[in-house]
Structure formats: C-alpha cells, structure tokens
Coordinates of C-alpha atoms and ligand atoms in Angstrom, one line a residue:
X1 CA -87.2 71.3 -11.0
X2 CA -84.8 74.0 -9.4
X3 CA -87.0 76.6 -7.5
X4 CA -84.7 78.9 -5.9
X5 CA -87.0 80.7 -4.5
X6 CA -88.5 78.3 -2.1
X7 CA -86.5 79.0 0.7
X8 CA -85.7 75.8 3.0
X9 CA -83.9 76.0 6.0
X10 CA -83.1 73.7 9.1
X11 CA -80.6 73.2 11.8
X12 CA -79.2 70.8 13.7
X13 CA -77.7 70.6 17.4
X14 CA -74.0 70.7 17.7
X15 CA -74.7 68.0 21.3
X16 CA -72.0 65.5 20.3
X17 CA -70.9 63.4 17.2
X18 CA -73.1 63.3 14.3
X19 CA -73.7 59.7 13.5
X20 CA -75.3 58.5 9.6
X21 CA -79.1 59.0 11.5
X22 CA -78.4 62.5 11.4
X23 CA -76.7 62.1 7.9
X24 CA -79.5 60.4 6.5
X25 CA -82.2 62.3 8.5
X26 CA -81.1 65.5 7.8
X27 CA -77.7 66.7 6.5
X28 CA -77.6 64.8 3.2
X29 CA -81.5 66.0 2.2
X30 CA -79.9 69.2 3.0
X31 CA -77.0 69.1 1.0
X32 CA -79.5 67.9 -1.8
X33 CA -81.9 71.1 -1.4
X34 CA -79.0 73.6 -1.9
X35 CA -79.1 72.2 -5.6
X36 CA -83.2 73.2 -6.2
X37 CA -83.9 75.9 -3.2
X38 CA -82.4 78.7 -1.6
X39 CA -80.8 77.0 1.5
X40 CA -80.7 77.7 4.8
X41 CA -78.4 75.6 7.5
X42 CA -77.0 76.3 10.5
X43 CA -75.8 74.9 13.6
X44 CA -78.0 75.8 16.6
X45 CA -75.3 76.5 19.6
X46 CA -78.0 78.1 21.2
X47 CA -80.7 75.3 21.8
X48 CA -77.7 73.3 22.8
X49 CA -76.9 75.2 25.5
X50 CA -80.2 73.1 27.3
X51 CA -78.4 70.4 27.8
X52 CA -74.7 70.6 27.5
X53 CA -73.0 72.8 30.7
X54 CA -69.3 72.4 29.2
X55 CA -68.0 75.8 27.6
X56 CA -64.9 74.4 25.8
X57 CA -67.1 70.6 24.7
X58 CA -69.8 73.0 23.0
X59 CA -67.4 74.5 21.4
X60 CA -65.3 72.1 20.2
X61 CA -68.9 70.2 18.9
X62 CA -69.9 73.5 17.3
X63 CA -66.5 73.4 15.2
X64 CA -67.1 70.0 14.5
X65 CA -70.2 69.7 13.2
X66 CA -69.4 72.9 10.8
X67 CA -66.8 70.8 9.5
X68 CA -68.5 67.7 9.1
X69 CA -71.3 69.7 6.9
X70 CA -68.4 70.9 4.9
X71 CA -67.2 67.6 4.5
X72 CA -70.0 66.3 3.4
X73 CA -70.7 68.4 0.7
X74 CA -72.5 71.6 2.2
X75 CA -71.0 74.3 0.1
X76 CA -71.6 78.4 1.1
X77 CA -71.2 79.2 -1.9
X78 CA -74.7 77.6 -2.6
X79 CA -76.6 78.2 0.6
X80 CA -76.5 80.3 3.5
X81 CA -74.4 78.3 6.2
X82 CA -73.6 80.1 9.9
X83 CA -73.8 79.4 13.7
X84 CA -76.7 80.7 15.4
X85 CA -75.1 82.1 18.2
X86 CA -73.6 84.7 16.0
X87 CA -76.5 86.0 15.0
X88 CA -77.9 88.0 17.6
X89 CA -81.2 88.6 15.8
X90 CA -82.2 84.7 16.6
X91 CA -82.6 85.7 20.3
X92 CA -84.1 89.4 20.0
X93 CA -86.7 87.8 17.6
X94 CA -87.4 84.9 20.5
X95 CA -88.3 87.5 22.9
X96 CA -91.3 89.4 20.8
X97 CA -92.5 85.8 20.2
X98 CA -92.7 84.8 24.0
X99 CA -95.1 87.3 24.1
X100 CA -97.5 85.7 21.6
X101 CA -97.1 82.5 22.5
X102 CA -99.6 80.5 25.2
X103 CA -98.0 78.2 28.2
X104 CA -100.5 75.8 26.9
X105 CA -98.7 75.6 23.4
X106 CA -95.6 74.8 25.0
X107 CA -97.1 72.3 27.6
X108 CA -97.7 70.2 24.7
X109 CA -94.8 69.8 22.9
X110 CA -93.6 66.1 23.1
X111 CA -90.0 66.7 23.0
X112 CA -90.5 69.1 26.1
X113 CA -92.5 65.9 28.3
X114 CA -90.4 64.0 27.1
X115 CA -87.5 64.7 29.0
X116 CA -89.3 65.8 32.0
X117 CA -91.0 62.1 32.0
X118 CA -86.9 60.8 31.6
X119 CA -86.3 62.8 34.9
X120 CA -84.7 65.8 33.5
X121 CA -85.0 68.5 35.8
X122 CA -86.6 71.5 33.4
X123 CA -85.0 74.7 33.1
X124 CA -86.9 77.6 31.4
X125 CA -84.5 77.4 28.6
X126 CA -86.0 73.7 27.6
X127 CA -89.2 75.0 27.9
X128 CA -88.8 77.8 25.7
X129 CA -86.8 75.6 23.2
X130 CA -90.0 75.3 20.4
X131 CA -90.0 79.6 20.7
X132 CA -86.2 80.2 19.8
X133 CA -86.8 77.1 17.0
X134 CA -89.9 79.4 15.8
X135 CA -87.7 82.3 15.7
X136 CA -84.7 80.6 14.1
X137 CA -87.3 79.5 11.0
X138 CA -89.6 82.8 10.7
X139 CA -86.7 85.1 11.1
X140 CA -85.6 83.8 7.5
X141 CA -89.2 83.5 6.1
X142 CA -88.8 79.6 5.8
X143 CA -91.2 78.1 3.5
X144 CA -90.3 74.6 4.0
X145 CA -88.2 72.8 7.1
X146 CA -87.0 69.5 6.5
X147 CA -86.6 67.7 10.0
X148 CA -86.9 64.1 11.1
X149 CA -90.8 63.2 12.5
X150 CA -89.7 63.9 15.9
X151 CA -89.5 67.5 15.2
X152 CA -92.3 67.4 13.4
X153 CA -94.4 68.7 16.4
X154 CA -92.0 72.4 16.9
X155 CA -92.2 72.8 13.0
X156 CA -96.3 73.4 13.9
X157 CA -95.6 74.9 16.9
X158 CA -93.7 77.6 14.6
X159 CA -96.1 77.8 12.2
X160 CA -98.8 78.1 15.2
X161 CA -96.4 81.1 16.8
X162 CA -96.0 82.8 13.2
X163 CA -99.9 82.5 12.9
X164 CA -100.6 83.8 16.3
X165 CA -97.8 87.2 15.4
X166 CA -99.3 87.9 12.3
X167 CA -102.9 87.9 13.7
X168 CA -102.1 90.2 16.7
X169 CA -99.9 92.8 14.5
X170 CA -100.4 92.4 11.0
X171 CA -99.0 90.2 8.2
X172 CA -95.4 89.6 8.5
X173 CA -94.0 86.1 9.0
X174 CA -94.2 83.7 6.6
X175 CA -95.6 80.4 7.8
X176 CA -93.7 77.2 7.3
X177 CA -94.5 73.7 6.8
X178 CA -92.4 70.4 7.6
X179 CA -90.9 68.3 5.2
X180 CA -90.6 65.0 6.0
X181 CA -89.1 62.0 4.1
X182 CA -91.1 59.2 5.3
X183 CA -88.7 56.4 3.2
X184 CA -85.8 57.9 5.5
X185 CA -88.2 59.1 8.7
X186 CA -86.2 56.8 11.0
X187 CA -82.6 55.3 10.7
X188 CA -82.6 52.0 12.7
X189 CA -79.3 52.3 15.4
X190 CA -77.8 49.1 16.8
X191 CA -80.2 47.7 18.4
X192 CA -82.9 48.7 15.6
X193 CA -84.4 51.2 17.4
X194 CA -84.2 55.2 16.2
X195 CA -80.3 56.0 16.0
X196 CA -79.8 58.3 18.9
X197 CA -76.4 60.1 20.3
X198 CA -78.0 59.3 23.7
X199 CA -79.1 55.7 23.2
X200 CA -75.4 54.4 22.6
X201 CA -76.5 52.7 19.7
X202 CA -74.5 55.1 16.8
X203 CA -72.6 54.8 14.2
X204 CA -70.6 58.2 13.5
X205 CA -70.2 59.1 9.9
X206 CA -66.4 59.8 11.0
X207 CA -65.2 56.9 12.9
X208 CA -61.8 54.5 12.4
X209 CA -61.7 51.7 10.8
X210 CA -61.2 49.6 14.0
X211 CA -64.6 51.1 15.9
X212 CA -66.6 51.2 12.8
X213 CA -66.1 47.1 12.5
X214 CA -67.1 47.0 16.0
X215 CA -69.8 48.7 15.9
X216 CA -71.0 47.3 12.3
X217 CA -70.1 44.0 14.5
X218 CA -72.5 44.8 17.1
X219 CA -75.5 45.3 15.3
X220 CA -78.1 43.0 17.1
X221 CA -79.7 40.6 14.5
X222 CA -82.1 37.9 15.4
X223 CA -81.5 34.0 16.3
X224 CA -82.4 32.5 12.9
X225 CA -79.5 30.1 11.7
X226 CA -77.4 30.1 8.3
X227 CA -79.9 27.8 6.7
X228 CA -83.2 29.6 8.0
X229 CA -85.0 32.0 6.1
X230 CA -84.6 35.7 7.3
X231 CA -86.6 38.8 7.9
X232 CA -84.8 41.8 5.9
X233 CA -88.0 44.1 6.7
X234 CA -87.5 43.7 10.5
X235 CA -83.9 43.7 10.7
X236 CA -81.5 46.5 11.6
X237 CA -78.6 45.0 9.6
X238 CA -80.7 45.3 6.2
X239 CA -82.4 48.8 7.7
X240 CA -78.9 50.3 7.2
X241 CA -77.4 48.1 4.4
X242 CA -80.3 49.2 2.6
X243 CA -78.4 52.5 3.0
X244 CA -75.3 52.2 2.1
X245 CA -75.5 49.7 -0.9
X246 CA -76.5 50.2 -4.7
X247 CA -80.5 49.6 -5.7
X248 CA -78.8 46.4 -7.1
X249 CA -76.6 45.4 -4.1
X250 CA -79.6 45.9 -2.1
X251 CA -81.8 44.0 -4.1
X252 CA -79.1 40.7 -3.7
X253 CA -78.7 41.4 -0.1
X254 CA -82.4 41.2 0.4
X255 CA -82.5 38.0 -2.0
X256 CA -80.0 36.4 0.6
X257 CA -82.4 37.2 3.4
X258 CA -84.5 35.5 1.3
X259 CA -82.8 31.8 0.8
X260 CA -80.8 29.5 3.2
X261 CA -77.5 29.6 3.2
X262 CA -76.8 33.9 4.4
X263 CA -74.4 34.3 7.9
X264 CA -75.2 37.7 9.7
X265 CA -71.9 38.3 10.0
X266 CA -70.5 37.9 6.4
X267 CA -73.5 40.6 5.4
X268 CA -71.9 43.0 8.4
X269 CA -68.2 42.3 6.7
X270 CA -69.9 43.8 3.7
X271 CA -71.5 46.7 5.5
X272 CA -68.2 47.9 7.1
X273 CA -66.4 48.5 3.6
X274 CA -69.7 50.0 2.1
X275 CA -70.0 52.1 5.1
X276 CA -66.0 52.9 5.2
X277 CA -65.8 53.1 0.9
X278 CA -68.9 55.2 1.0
X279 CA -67.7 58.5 3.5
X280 CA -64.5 57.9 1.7
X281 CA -64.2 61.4 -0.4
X282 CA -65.5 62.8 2.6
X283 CA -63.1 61.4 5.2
X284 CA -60.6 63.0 2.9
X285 CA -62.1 66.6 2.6
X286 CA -62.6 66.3 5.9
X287 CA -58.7 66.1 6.6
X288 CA -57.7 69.1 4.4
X289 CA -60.3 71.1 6.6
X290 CA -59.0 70.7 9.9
X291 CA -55.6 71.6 8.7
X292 CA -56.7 74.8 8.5
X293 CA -59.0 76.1 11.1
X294 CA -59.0 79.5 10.3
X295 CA -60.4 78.6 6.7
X296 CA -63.3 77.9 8.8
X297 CA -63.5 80.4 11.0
X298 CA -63.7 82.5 7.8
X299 CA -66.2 80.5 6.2
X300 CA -68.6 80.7 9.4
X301 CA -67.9 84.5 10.1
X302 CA -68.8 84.9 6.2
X303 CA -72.1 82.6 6.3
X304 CA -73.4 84.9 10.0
X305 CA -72.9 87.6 7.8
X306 CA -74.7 86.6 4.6
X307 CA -77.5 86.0 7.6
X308 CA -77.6 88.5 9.6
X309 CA -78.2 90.5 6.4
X310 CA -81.9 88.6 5.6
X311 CA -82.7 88.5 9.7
X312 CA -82.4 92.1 10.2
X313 CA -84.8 93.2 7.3
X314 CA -87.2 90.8 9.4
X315 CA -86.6 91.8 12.6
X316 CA -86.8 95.6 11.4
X317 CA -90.1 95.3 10.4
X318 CA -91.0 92.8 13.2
X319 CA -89.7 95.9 15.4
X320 CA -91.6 98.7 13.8
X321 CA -94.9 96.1 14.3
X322 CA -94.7 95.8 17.7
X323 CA -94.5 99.4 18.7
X324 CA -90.7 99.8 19.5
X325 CA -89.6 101.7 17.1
X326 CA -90.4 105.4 18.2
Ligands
ADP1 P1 -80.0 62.6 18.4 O1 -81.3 61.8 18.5 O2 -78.9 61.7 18.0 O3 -79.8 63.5 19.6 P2 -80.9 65.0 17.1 O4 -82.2 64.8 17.9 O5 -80.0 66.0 17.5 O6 -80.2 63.6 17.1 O7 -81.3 65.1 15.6 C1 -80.7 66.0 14.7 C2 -81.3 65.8 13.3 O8 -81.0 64.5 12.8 C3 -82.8 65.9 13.3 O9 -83.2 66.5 12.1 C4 -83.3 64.5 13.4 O10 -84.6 64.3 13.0 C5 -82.2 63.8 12.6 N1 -82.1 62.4 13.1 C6 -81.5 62.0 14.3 N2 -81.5 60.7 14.5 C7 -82.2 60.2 13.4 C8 -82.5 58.9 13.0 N3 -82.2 57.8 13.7 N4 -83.2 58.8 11.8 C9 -83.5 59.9 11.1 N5 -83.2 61.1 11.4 C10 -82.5 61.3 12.5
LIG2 N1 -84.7 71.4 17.4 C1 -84.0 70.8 16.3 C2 -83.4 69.4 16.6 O1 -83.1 69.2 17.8 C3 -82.9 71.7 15.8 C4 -83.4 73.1 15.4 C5 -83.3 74.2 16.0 C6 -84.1 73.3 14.2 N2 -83.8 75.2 15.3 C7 -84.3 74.7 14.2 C8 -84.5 72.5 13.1 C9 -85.0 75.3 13.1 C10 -85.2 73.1 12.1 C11 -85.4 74.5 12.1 O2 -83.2 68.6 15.8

C-alpha cells in the first residue's frame, strides 16, 4: 500500500564506481520506495571525505553517482534527491549531537574497528562517521533507513543518539529503524564473497561490453565437471544469475545445476547478455544525461533546495532546544 507519509531515506558514498551490490543493496529498493513513501536519497560527499584525499576524483564520483541514480530510475520529481555537502545543516546538526553522544558508543561501532584492525590509521573524521550518519537521518525525521546489514549497526547508533537528544532536551527527533532485505542482504562478488569496491571483485552496473565478459568470465566457480552434479546454493555464478534472470529462467538455471550435462562457462555466456540486456534502458538514459551536465547541476541544486527546506525547520527547533537561540 502507498504510505507517503512514512518518510525513508538513505545515502550512499560517492568512493568510486557503483557496482550491481550497491544496485541491488540499495539503490534499486530505493528507487522502489519513491513509489509507496516519501523518499529521501542523497549522495554523502561528506562521509567520503574519510577516505578519499583527491579534490577533483571526489568530485568527479559525486557527479557520477548522481547520474547513475538518474539513470536508474531515481526521479526528483518523486523524492527528495541532493548532495550532502550542499546542505550545510548536515554538519551544524552533527555538532549538537557530538555533545550527546558517549566515546563508548562510538568505540563500538564495527565499521569503525574495522578499518583500524585493516591498519587504517584513524582520523577523528572516521571516528565521528556514525554521528554525521545520525545527523544526516534525524535531521529529516527518518522513519525507516534501508541499508545493507553492515550498516545496520550506525542505523542504532542513530536511533541510540536521537534517543539520548531527546532525553536530555525534550522530544524532538524522530527515532529511526533499519530496514533490511534479508533475500538481497548480501550480493556475492567474484569470488562469492560480499561485492566490495575495495575487494576487486565488482561488477559495475556501467561497464563495456568487453570488461563486463571478463569479469562475468572471472567469476570463480568450483571444480565439479560437465557431468557432475552442482551446488547452485553455494555458488556465486547462480548467487548473481539468480539476479538478473526471470523467476522462470532462474528456476531452469537452477534445474541445470541440478543434472549432468551444465558447463560453467555457457551459464556465464548467458549471464553477460542478461546482465548487458538488463541495464540496457538505463545505459541509454544514462547517455542523454551526460550530454548535458548542467541539466544536472540543476537537478541537484533543485533537490539541496527541496532539503534544506525540511532540515532547517529541524535544526530551528533543535537550535531553540539547546539554548542558542537568545
Ligand atoms: P562498498 O562495499 O563497495 O564500498 P558501500 O559500503 O559504499 O559499498 O555500500 C553502499 C551501499 O550499497 C550500502 O547500502 C551497502 O549496504 C550496499 N552494498 C554494498 N555492497 C553490497 C553487497 N555486496 N550486497 C548488498 N548490498 C551492498
Ligand atoms: N554510511 C553509509 C554507507 O557507507 C552511507 C550513509 C551516510 C547513510 N549517511 C547515511 C546511509 C544515512 C543511510 C542513512 O553505506
């Protein structure tokens, strides 16, 4: 049932090509929601200013993943789309909530001890990271966050910080719950383990033909010969085919696993021109747009404004309740 009221909003980092994990994981649920909720997406320049140190790649990745979104069906008409960098009120709001937020909280966070454990060296900034997610979700009064199950975790810590505001000055944040769907919660990459930009085992939604079959091609399967019985449940190959084809092409697919006689690499022939056949439309949208850049500047200075609108009644009243309005 359409409830435009629920308001659902999530964002996604701008740190490189978006591959069909993030597709899957997260823009096409949110293209979906902009049908049945009142939608909020953005691109969050901000948190990716943690890890990427290049001005004019940030950039160019913030551009680009506006226009994949737009590509793939995100329309502004529908939702409220805009770069959180150009909202200033993400970062004021950030700084009230440092103040109600314990070191402990932030200790905790997986993501955080994560990347110290991988040998990042930690700045403040990637400490902080769950607080500026907290502000980019309560600043809009968020009811509902779709995100994969690693961000499960900063979703709480959000709903924790909210918790902790509202108890020290009075009701005023909405607290928000993830939304997770646990039939898509992980997208298998090449070498079946979680798609990552960072584990070199992504396919990007727009990719030429040539490194598409390469990387279809490269999809580790196991040893089991033509006539040997396969394992469609633990196999990457039928992880993302599973994707890509109809309920019914799926169902044969998983039927071939099932009886002698499939090769591994006539079922990755067929996942290349499902794959290429299925971004199609999109491929071609996506071609119009970057002939005209400035539509999309538009577009984006448009969406920030539509934005800022809802985040300053918030941060108004999250003002006035902390005693700096005088
Ligand atoms: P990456 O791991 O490639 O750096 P991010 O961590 O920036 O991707 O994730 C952006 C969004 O895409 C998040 O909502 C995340 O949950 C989702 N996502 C990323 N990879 C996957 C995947 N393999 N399966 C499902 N969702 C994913
Ligand atoms: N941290 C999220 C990620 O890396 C991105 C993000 C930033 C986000 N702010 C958000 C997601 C607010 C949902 C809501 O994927």
């Amino acid at each position: 049932m359409s409830d435009k009221k629920l308001r659902v909003l999530s964002g996604i980092q701008p740190s490189g090509h978006l591959h069909i994990g993030n597709y899957f994981g997260m823009m096409k649920p949110m293209i979906n929601w902009q049908e049945k909720s009142d939608l909020f997406c953005f691109i969050v320049n901000l948190h990716a200013l943690t890890s990427v140190f290049d001005a004019e790649l940030l950039a160019k990745n913030t551009l680009d993943a506006v226009t994949d979104f737009l590509a793939l069906g995100l329309d502004p008409e529908k939702s409220t789309f805009w770069v959180q960098g150009d909202v200033a009120e993400h970062t004021e709001l950030t700084w009230l909530l440092d103040n109600v937020t314990s070191m402990g909280l932030l200790e905790r966070c997986h993501a955080y001890k994560e990347k110290v454990a991988k040998g990042l060296t930690p700045n403040h900034g990637l400490f902080a990271y769950p607080v500026l997610m907290a502000a980019d979700i309560i600043l809009y009064q968020a009811n509902l966050v779709p995100v994969g199950k690693d961000q499960k975790q900063h979703v709480e810590v959000a709903r924790d910080i909210a918790g902790s505001f509202n108890h020290t000055y009075g009701e005023t944040f909405v607290l928000p719950e993830p939304a997770i769907d646990d039939d898509l919660a992980t997208i298998p990459g090449l070498d079946g383990q979680k798609m990552s930009k960072s584990s070199n085992n992504a396919i990007d939604i727009f990719v030429e033909k040539e490194d598409l079959r390469k990387r279809v091609m490269g999809i580790v399967t196991d040893t089991r010969g033509v006539n040997e019985i396969k394992d469609p449940d633990n196999c990457a190959l039928f992880g993302l085919y599973r994707l890509f084809g109809t309920p019914e092409e799926t169902a044969e697919m998983r039927d071939r696993y099932l009886k002698p006689g499939l090769k591994y690499v006539e079922a990755k022939k067929e996942l290349v021109e499902l794959i290429w056949n299925y971004f199609a439309p999109h491929r071609e949208k996506r071609a119009e747009l970057v002939k005209d850049p400035d539509t999309i500047h538009d577009i984006m200075k448009a969406g920030a404004a539509k934005a800022r609108a809802v985040a300053q009644v918030t941060m108004a009243d999250a003002r006035r309740k902390v005693g700096l309005m005088y």
